[in-house]
Coordinates of C-alpha atoms in Angstrom, one line a residue:
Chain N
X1 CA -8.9 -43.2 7.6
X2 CA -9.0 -43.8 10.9
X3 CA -9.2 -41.4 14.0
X4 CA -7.3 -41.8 17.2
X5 CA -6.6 -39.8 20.1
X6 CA -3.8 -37.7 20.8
X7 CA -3.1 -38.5 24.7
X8 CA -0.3 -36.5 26.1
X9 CA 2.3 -38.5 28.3
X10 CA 0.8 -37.3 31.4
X11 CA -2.5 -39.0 30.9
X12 CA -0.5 -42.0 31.9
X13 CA 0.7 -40.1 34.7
X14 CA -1.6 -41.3 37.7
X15 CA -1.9 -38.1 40.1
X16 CA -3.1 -36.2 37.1
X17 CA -6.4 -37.8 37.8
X18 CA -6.7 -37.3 41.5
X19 CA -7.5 -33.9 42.3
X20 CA -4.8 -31.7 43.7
X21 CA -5.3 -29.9 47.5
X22 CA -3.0 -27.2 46.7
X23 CA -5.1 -24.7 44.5
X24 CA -2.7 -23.2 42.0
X25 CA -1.5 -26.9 41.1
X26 CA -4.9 -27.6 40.9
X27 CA -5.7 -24.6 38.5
X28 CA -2.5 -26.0 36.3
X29 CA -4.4 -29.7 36.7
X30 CA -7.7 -28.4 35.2
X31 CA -5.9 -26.5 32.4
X32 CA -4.1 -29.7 31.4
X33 CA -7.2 -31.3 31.2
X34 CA -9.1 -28.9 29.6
X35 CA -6.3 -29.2 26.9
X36 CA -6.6 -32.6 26.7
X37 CA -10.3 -32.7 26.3
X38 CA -10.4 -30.0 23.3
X39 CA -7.6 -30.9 21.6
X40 CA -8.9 -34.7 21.1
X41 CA -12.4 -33.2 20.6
X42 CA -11.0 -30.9 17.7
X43 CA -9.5 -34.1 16.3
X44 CA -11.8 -36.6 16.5
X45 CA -14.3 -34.3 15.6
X46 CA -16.4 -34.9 18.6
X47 CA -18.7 -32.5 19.1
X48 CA -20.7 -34.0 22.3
X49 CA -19.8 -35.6 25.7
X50 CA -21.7 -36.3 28.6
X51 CA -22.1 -34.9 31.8
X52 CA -19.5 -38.6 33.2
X53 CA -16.9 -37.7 30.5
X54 CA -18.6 -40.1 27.8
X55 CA -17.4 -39.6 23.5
X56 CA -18.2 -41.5 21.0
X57 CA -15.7 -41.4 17.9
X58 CA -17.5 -42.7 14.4
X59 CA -15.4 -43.9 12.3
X60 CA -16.2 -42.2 8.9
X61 CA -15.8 -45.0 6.4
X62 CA -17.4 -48.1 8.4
X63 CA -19.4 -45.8 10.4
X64 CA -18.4 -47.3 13.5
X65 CA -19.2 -46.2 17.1
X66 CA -16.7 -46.3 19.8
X67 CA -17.8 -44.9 23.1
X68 CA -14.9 -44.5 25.8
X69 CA -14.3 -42.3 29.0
X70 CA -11.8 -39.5 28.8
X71 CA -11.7 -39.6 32.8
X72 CA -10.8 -43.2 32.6
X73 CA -7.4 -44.6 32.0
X74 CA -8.1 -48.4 31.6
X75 CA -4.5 -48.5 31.4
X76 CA -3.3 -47.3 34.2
X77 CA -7.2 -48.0 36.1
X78 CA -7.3 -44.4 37.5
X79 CA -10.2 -42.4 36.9
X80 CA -11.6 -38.6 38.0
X81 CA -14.0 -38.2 41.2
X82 CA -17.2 -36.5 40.0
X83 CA -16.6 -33.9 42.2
X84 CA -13.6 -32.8 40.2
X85 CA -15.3 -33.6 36.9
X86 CA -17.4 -31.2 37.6
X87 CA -15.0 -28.4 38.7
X88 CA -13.6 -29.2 35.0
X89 CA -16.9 -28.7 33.5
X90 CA -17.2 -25.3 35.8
X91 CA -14.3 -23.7 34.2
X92 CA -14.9 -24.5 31.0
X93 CA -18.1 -23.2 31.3
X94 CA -16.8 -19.8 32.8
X95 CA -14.2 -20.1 29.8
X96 CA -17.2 -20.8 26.9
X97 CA -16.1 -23.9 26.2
X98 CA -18.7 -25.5 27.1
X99 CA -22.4 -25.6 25.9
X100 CA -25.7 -26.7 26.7
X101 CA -27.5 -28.9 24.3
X102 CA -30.5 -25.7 24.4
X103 CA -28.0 -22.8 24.8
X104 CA -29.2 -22.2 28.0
X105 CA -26.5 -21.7 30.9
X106 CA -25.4 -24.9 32.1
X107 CA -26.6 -25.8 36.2
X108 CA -23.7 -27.4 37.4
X109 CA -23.9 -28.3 40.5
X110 CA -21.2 -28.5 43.2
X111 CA -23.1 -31.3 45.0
X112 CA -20.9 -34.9 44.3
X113 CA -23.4 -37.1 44.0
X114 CA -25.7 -35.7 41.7
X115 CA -25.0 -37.4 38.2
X116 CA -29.0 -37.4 37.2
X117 CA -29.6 -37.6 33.8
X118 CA -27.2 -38.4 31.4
X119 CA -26.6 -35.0 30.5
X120 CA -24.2 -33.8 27.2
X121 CA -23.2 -31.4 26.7
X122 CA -21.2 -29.4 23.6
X123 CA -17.5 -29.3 23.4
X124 CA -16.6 -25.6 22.0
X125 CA -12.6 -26.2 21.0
X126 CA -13.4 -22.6 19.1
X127 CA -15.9 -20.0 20.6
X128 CA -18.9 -19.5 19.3
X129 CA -18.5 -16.4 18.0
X130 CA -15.3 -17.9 15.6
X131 CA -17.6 -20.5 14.9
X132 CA -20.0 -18.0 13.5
X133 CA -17.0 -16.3 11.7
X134 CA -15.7 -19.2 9.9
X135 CA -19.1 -20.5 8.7
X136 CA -19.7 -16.9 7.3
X137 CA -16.6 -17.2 5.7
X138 CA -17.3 -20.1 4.1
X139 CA -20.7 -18.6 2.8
X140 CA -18.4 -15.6 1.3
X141 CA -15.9 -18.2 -0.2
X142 CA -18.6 -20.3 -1.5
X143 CA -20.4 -17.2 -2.6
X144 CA -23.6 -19.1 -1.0
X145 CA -25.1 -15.6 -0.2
X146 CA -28.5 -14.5 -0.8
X147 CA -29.4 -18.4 -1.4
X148 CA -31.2 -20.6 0.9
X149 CA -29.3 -22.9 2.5
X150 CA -30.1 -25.9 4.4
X151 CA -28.0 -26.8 7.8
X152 CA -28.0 -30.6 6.7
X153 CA -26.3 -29.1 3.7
X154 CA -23.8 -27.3 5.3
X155 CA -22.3 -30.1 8.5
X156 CA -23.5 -32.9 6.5
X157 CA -22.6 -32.4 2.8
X158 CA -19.5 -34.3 0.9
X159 CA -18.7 -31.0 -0.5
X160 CA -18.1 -29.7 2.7
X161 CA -16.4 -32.7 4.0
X162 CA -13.0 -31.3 4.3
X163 CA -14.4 -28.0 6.6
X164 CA -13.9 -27.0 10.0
X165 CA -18.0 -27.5 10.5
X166 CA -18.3 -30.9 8.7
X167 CA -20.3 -33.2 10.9
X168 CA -21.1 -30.7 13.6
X169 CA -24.7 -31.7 15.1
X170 CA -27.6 -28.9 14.0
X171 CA -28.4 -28.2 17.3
X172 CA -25.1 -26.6 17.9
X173 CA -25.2 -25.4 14.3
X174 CA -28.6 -23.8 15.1
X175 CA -26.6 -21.7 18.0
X176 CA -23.7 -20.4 16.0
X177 CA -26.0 -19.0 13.6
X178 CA -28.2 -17.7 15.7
X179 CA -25.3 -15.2 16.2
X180 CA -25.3 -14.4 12.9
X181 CA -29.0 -13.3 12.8
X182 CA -28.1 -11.0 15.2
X183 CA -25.8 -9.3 13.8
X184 CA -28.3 -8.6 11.0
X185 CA -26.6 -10.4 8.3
X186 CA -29.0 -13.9 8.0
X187 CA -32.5 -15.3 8.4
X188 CA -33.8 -18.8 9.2
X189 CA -36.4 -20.5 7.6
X190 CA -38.8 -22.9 9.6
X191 CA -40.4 -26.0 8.4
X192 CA -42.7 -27.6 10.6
X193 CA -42.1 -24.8 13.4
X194 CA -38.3 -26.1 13.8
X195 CA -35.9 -24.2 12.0
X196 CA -33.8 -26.1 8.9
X197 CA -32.1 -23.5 6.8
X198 CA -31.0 -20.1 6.9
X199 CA -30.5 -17.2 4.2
X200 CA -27.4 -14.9 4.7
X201 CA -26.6 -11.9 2.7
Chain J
X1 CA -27.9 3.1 17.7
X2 CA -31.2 3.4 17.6
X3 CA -31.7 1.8 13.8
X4 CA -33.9 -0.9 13.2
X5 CA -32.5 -3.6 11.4
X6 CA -34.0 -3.9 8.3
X7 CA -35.2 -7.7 7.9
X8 CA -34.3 -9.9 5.3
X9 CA -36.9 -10.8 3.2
X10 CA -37.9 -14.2 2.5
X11 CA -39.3 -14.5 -1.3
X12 CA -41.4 -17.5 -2.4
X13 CA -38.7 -18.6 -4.6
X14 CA -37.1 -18.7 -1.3
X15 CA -39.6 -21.1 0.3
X16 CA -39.7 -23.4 -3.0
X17 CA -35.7 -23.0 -3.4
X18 CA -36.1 -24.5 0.4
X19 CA -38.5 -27.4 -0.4
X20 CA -36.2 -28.9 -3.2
X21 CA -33.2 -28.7 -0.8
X22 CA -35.1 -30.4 1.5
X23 CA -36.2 -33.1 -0.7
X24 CA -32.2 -33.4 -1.8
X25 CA -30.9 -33.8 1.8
X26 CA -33.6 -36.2 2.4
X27 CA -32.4 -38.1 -0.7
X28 CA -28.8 -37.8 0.4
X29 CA -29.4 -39.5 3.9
X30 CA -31.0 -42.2 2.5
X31 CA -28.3 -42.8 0.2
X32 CA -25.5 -42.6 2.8
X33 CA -28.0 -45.4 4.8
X34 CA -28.4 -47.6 2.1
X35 CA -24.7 -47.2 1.1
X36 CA -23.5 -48.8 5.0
X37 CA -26.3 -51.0 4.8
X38 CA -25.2 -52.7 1.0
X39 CA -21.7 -52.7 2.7
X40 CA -22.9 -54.5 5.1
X41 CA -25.0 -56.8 3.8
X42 CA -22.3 -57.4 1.5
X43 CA -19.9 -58.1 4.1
X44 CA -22.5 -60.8 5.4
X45 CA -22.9 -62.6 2.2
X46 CA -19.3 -62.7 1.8
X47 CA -19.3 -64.2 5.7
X48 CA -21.8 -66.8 4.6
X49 CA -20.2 -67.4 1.4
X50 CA -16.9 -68.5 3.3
X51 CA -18.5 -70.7 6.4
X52 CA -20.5 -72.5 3.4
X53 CA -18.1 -73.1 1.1
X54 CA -19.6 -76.5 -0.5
X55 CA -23.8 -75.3 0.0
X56 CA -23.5 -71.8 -0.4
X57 CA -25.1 -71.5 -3.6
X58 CA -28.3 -73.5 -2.6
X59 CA -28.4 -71.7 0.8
X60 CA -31.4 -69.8 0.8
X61 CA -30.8 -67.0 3.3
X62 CA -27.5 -66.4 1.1
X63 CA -30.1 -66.1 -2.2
X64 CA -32.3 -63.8 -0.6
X65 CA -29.6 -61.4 0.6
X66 CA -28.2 -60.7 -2.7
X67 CA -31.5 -60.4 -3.6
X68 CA -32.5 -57.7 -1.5
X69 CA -28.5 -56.4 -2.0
X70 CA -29.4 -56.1 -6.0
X71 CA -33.0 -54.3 -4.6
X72 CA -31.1 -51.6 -2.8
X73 CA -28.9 -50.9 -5.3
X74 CA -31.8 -50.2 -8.0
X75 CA -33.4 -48.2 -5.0
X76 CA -30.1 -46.2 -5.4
X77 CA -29.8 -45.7 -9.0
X78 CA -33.2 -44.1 -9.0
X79 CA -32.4 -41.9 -5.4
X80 CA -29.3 -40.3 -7.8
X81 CA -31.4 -40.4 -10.5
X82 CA -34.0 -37.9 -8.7
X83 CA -30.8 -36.2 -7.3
X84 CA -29.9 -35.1 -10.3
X85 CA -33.6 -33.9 -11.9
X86 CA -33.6 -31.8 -8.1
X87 CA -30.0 -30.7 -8.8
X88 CA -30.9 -29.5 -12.3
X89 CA -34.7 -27.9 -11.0
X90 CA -32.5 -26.0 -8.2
X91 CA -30.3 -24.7 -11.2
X92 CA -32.2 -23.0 -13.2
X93 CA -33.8 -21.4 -10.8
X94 CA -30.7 -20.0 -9.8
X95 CA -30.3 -18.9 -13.2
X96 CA -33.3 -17.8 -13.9
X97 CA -33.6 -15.2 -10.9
X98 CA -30.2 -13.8 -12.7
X99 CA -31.6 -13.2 -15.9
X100 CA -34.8 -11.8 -14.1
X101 CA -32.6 -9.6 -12.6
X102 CA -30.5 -8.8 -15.8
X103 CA -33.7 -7.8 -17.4
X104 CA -34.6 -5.3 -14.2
X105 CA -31.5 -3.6 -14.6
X106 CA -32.1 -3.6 -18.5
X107 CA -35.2 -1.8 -17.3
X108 CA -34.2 0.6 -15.5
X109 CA -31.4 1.5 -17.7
X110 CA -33.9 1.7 -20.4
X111 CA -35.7 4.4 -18.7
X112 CA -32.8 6.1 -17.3
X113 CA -32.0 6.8 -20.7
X114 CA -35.1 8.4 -22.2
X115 CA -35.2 10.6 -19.0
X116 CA -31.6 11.8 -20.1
X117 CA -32.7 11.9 -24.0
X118 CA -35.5 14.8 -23.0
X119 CA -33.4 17.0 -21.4
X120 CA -31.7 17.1 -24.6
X121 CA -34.4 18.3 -26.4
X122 CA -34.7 21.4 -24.3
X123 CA -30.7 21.8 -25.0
X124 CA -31.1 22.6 -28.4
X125 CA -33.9 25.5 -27.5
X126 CA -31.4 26.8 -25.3
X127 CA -29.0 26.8 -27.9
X128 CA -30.6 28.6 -30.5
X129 CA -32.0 31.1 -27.7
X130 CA -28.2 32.0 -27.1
X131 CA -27.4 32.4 -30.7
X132 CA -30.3 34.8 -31.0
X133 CA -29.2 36.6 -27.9
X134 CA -25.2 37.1 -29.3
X135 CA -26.6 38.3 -32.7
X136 CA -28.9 40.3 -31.1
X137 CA -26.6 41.7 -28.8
X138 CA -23.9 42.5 -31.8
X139 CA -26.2 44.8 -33.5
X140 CA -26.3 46.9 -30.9
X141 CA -23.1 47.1 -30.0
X142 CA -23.1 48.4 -34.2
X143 CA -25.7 50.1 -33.5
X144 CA -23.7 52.1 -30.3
X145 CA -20.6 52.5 -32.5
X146 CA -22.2 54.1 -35.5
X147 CA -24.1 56.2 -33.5
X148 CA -21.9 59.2 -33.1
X149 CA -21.8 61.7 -36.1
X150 CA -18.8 62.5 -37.8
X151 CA -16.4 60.3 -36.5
X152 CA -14.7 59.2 -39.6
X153 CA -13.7 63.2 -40.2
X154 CA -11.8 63.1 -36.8
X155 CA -9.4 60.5 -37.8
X156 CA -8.2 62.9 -40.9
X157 CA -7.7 65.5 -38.7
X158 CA -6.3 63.9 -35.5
X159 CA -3.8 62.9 -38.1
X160 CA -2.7 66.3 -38.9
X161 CA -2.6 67.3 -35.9
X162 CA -0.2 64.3 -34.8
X163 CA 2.3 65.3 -37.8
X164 CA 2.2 69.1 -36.7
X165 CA 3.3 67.7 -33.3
X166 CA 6.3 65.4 -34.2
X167 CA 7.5 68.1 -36.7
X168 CA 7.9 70.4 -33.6
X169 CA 9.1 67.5 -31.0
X170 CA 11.7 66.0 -34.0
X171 CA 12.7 69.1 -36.1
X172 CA 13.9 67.9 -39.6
X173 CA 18.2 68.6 -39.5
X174 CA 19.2 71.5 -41.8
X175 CA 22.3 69.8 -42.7
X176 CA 22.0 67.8 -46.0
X177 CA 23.9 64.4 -45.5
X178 CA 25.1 63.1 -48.6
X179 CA 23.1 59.8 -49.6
X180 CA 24.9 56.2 -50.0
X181 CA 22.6 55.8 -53.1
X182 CA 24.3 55.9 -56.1
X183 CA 27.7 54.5 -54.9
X184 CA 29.4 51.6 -55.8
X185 CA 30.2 48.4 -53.7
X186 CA 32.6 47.9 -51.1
X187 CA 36.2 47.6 -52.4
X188 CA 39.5 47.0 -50.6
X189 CA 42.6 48.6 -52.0
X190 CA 45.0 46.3 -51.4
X191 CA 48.1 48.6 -52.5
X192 CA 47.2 52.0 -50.9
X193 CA 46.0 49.7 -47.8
X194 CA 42.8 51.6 -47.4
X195 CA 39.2 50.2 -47.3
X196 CA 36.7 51.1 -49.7
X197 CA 35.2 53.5 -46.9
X198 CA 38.0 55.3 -46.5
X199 CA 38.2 55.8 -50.4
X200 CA 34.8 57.0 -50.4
X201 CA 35.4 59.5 -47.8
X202 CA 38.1 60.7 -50.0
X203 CA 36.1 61.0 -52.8
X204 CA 33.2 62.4 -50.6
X205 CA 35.6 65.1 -49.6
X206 CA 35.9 66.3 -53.2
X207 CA 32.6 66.6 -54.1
X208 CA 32.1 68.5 -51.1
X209 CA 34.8 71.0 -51.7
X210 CA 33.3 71.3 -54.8
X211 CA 30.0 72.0 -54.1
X212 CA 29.4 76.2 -53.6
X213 CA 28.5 77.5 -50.9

């Protein structure tokens, strides 16, 4: 089973990666591309890019890494100033569609030239709070409640292999149930101060 | 809303339900690792195999990959193996806190019960206390009704007094209507064309003519 990419036709389309003066087009240009970027994410199952527009699609049989650029078309050799890459990452920060590896509010910053680290960052195709609804339904479903749970088990277990969540990275995990322990309804358990499982009633 | 939300406790079964998950996800990567890397290895021998076809059996690094191939898959035998005893531990606990639990709610039922049971005993005090009372109370309502002298003589006499009365209201006629007793049967006389009443009449007619006056 292999994964592929769902490009729309107007990824081929050459303006759609030079950033538009005229500021509704503009507004209609970012949507497209935050479409583009969530929809393949949500396919693929990739759950990080970095800060240049980076993703790495494993291949689950052979385990294989491909790493490509979403703001570069080889095909067409077009690719997206960083100054509008980041006016992408701005709005889908502003929309939550966007994370920080810590949870803590992404600096973006305006200034072109300032790619310093190799930054990645989350890809949320489904907020955080749905996130947090779906894995709680799958605790109901699963009737997994009132038992310790591990996260490994829960993005990394065949059982779970067919689930929204399967293969999500724990960090992220960690943040969508952090939402859940607020709410009252779970607590995590540490092992070596970091946190690796959670109990949800 | 101002209520403290009440935290969730963490039991030691908890923490020891934890550490055997733990051991079983650690058992579980290294199965998925040694999986790719068989696969691999695999893949390489078969490589070899091919760009060797005449020397491949004497080639040493080919030997020593199947060796370690065959290694990891004993390695793997024995991961499942302990996946299964850690499986089977995490079981019955799981079944074990539900029969702990059954037995806490055969507990508490237990007790439940007896509380119940001595209230009963009280009942039948309560009972036999009520009786009393309604016995009690049925004498003297007797008691009450026997109490007046002479009230049996009244009846005789309220009596008498009643048939004085309806004499007076209903006075008894003076005429003396002639009885039906005696008669015979109702006849129809087909050839004078008169019913049997009609000949009674008749006859009734005589005998009052007759009688003297």
């Amino acid at each position: 089973m292999t994964v592929h990419l769902e490009l729309p036709a107007i990824y081929q389309f050459p303006p759609l990666f030079t950033r538009q003066p005229n500021k509704s087009i503009r507004n209609k240009q970012i949507e497209t591309w935050i479409n583009i970027i969530l929809t393949n994410c949500e396919q693929c199952k990739i759950w990080t890019i970095t800060k240049q527009g980076d993703m790495k699609i494993i291949d689950p049989d052979t385990q294989q890494v491909t790493t490509f650029n979403i703001f570069h078309n080889t095909e067409i050799d077009r690719s997206c100033s960083p100054i509008f890459i980041n006016e992408i990452w701005q709005m889908m920060q502003k929309q939550g569609q966007l994370l920080n590896r810590d949870g803590k509010d992404l600096k973006i910053s305006t200034d072109s030239d300032e790619l310093q680290t190799d930054e990645e960052f989350y890809i949320l195709w489904k907020s955080l709070e749905l996130w947090a609804n779906e894995i709680l339904d799958w605790f109901e479903r699963t009737t997994q409640l009132n038992k310790v749970v591990t996260f490994y088990e829960i993005v990394s277990s065949e059982d779970n292999f067919n689930e929204s969540f399967y293969s999500m990275p724990e960090p992220l995990l960690y943040q969508i149930l952090k939402i859940l322990v607020k709410r009252g309804r779970a607590t995590m358990l540490k092992e070596n101060s970091k946190y690796v499982a959670i109990k949800v009633i | 809303m101002g209520q403290k939300n009440s935290k969730i406790q963490i039991t030691e079964t908890d923490k020891a339900v934890l550490q055997l998950k733990r051991s079983k996800d650690e058992i579980h990567r290294f199965t998925k690792r040694t999986d790719i890397l068989i696969a691999s290895e695999k893949e390489q021998i078969k490589r070899l195999i091919k760009n060797n076809p005449t020397t491949y059996k004497q080639n040493t690094k080919i030997r020593l990959l199947l060796k370690r191939v065959h290694y990891q898959e004993h390695l793997l035998q024995q991961a499942s193996d302990q996946l299964i005893n850690l499986e089977n531990m995490l079981v019955n606990i799981e079944f074990k806190l539900i029969e702990s639990q059954f037995l806490t709610g055969l507990k508490k039922g237990n007790d439940i019960l007896t509380k119940l049971n001595k209230e009963f005993t009280n009942i039948d005090e309560v009972i036999s206390d009520a009786q009393e009372q309604m016995a009690y109370q049925n004498e003297i309502n007797d008691a009450l009704a026997n109490s007046v002298v002479g009230v049996n003589n009244f009846e005789d006499e309220i009596d008498k007094e009643l048939d004085n009365l309806g004499h007076e209201i209903n006075p008894p006629s003076k005429l003396d209507m002639p009885t039906t007793e005696g008669l015979p049967a109702f006849e129809y006389d087909k050839e004078a064309n008169i019913t049997k009443p009609d000949i009674v009449a008749e006859k009734q007619k005589e005998e009052r003519i007759q009688l003297p006056s």
